PDB file of C-alpha atoms in Angstrom:
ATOM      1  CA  UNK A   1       0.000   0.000   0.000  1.00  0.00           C
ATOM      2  CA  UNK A   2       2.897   2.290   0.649  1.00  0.00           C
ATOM      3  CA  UNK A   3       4.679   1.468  -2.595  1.00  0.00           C
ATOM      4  CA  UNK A   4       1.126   1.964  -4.245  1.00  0.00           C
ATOM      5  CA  UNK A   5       0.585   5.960  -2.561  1.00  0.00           C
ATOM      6  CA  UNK A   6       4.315   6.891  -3.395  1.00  0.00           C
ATOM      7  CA  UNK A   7       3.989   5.784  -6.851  1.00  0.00           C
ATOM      8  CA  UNK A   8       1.114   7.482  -7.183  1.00  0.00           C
ATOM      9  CA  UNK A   9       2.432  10.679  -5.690  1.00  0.00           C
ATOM     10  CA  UNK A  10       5.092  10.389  -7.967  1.00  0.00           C
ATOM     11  CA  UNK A  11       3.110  10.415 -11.103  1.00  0.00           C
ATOM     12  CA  UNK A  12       0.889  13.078 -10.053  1.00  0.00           C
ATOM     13  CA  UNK A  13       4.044  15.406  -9.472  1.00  0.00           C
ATOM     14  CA  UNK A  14       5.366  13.919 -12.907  1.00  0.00           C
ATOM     15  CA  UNK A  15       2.033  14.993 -14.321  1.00  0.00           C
ATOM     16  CA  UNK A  16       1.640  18.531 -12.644  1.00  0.00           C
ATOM     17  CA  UNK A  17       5.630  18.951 -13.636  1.00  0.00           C
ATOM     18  CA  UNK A  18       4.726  18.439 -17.257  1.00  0.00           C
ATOM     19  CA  UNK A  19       1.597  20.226 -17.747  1.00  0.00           C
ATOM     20  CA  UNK A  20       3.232  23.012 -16.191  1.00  0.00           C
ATOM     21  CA  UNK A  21       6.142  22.793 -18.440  1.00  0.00           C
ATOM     22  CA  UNK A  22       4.313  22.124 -21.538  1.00  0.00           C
ATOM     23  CA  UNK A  23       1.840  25.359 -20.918  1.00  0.00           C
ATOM     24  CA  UNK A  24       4.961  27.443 -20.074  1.00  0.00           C
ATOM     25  CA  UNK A  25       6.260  26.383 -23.589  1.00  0.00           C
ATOM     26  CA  UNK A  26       3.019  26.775 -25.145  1.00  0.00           C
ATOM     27  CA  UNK A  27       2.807  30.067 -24.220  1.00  0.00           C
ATOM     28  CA  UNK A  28       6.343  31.207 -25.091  1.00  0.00           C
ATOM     29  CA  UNK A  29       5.187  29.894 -28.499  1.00  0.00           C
ATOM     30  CA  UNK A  30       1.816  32.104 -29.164  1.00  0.00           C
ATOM     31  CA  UNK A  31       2.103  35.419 -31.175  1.00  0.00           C
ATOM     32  CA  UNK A  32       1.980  37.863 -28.728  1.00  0.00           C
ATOM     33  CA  UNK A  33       5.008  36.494 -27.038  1.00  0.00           C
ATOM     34  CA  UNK A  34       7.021  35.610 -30.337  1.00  0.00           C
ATOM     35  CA  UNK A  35       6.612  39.319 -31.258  1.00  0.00           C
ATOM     36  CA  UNK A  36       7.605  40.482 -27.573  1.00  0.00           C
ATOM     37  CA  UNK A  37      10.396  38.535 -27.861  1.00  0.00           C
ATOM     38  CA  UNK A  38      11.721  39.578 -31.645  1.00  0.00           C
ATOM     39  CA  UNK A  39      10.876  43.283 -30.466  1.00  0.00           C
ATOM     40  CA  UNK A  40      13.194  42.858 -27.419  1.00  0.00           C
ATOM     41  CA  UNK A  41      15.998  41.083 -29.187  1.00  0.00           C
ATOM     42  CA  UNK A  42      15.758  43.982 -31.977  1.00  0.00           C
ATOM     43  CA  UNK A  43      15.978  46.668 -29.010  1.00  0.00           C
ATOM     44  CA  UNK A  44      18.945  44.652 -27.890  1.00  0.00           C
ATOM     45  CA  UNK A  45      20.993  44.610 -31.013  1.00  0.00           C
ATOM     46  CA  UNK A  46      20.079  48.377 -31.478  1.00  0.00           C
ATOM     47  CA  UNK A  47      21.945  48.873 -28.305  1.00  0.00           C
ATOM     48  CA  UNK A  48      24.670  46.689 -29.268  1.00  0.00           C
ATOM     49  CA  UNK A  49      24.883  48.501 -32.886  1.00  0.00           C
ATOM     50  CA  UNK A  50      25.009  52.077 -31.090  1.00  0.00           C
ATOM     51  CA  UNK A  51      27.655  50.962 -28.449  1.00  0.00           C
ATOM     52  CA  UNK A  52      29.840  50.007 -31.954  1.00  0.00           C
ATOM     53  CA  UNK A  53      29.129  53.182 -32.768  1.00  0.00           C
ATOM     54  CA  UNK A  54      30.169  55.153 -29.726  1.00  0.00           C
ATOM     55  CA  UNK A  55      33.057  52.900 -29.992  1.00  0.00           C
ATOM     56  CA  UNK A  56      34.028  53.303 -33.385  1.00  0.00           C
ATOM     57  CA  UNK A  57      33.344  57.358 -33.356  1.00  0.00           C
ATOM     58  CA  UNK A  58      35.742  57.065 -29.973  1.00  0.00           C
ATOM     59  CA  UNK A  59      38.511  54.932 -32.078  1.00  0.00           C
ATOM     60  CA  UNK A  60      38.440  57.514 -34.705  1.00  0.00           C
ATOM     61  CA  UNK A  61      39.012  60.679 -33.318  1.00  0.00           C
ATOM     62  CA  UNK A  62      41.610  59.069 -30.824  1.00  0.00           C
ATOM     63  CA  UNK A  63      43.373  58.216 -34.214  1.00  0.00           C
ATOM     64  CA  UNK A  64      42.753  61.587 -35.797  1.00  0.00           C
ATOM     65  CA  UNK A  65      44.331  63.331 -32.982  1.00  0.00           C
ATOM     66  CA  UNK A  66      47.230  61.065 -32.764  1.00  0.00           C
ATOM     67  CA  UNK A  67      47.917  61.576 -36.331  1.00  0.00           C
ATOM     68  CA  UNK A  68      47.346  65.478 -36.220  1.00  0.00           C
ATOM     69  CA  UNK A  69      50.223  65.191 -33.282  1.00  0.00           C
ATOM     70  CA  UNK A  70      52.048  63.468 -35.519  1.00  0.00           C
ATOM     71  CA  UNK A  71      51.754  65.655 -38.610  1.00  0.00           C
ATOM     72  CA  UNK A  72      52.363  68.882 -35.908  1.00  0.00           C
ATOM     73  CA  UNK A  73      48.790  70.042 -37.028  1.00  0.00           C
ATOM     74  CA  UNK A  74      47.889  70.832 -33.562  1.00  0.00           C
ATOM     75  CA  UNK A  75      49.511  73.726 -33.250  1.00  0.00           C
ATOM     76  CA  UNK A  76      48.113  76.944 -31.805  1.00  0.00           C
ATOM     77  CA  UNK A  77      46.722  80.297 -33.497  1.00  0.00           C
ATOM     78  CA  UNK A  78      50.288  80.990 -34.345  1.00  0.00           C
ATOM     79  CA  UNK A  79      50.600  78.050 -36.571  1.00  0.00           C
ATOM     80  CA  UNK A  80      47.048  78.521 -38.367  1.00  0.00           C
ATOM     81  CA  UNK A  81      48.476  81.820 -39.758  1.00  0.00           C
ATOM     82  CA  UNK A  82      51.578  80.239 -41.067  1.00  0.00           C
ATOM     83  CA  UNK A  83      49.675  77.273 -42.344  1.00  0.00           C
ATOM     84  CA  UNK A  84      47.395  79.549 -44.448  1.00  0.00           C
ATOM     85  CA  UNK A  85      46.920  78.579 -48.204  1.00  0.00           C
ATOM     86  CA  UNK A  86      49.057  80.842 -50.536  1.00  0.00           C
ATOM     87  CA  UNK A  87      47.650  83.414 -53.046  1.00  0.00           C
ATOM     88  CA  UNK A  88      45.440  81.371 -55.979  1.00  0.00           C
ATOM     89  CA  UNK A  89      46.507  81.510 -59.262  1.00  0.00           C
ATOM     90  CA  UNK A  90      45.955  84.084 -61.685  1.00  0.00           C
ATOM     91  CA  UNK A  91      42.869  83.490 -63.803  1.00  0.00           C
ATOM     92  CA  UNK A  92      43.118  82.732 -67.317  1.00  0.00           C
ATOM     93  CA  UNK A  93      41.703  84.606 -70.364  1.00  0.00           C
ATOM     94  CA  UNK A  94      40.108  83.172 -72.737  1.00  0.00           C
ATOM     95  CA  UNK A  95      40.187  85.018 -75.852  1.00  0.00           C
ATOM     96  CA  UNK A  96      37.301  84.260 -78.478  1.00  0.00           C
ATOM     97  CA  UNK A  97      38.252  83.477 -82.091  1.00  0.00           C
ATOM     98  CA  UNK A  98      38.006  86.572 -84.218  1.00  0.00           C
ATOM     99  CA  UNK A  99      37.965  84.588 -87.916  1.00  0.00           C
ATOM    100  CA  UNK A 100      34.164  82.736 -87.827  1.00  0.00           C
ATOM    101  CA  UNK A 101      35.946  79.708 -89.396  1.00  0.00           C
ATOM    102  CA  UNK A 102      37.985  79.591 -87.056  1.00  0.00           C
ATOM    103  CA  UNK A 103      37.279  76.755 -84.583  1.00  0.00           C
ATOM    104  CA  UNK A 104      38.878  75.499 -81.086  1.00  0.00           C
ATOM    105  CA  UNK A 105      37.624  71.942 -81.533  1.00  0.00           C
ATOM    106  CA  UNK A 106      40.371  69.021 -81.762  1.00  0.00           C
ATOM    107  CA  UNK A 107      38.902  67.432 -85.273  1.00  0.00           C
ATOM    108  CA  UNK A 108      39.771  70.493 -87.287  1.00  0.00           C
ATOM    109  CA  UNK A 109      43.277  71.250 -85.456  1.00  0.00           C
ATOM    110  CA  UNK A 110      44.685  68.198 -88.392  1.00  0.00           C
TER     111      UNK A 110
END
C-alpha cells in the first residue's frame, strides 16, 4: 500500500511537472510572445549597434588626434596663420576666335 501511494504521488508530481512545463512552452510559443520577444531582441541589437558606434566614433578621433600630433597640425593660433593657403593663381583669359571659321575643336586642329 505504501509502494502503491508513493507511486502514485510520484506520477501526479510527474504529471503537474509536465503540464506546467508544456503550458509554459506553449505560451512562449503564441504570437503575442514571439513578437515580444523579436521586439526585445531587436531593441537589444540596437543597443549593441550604437555601443559600436560610440566605440568606433571614440577609435576615430583618438586616431585623428594622434595623427594630427604626428603631422604637428595641432599647433596653436600661431601656426594657423603660417599654415594659411598661398595666393590662388591668376585666372586665365580666354580670348574668343576673331575669324568665324575659325574653330577650337580638336577634329579640325589636323
Amino acid at each position: 500500500m505504501f509502494r502503491r501511494a508513493f507511486w502514485f504521488t510520484t506520477g501526479v508530481a510527474a504529471g503537474v511537472w509536465a503540464t506546467t512545463k508544456v503550458n509554459r512552452t506553449l505560451d512562449k510559443l503564441t504570437p503575442e510572445s514571439l513578437a515580444l520577444q523579436a521586439a526585445d531582441r531587436a531593441v537589444l541589437a540596437g543597443r549593441r549597434v550604437k555601443h559600436f558606434a560610440l566605440d568606433v566614433r571614440d577609435g576615430m578621433a583618438h586616431r585623428e588626434a594622434a595623427l594630427k600630433d604626428a603631422l604637428g597640425l595641432t599647433a596653436g593660433p600661431e601656426a594657423e596663420e603660417a599654415r594659411a593657403l598661398p595666393a590662388g593663381r591668376p585666372h586665365l583669359v580666354v580670348v574668343e576666335p576673331t575669324h568665324p571659321h575659325h574653330s577650337l575643336t580638336r577634329k579640325e586642329d589636323h
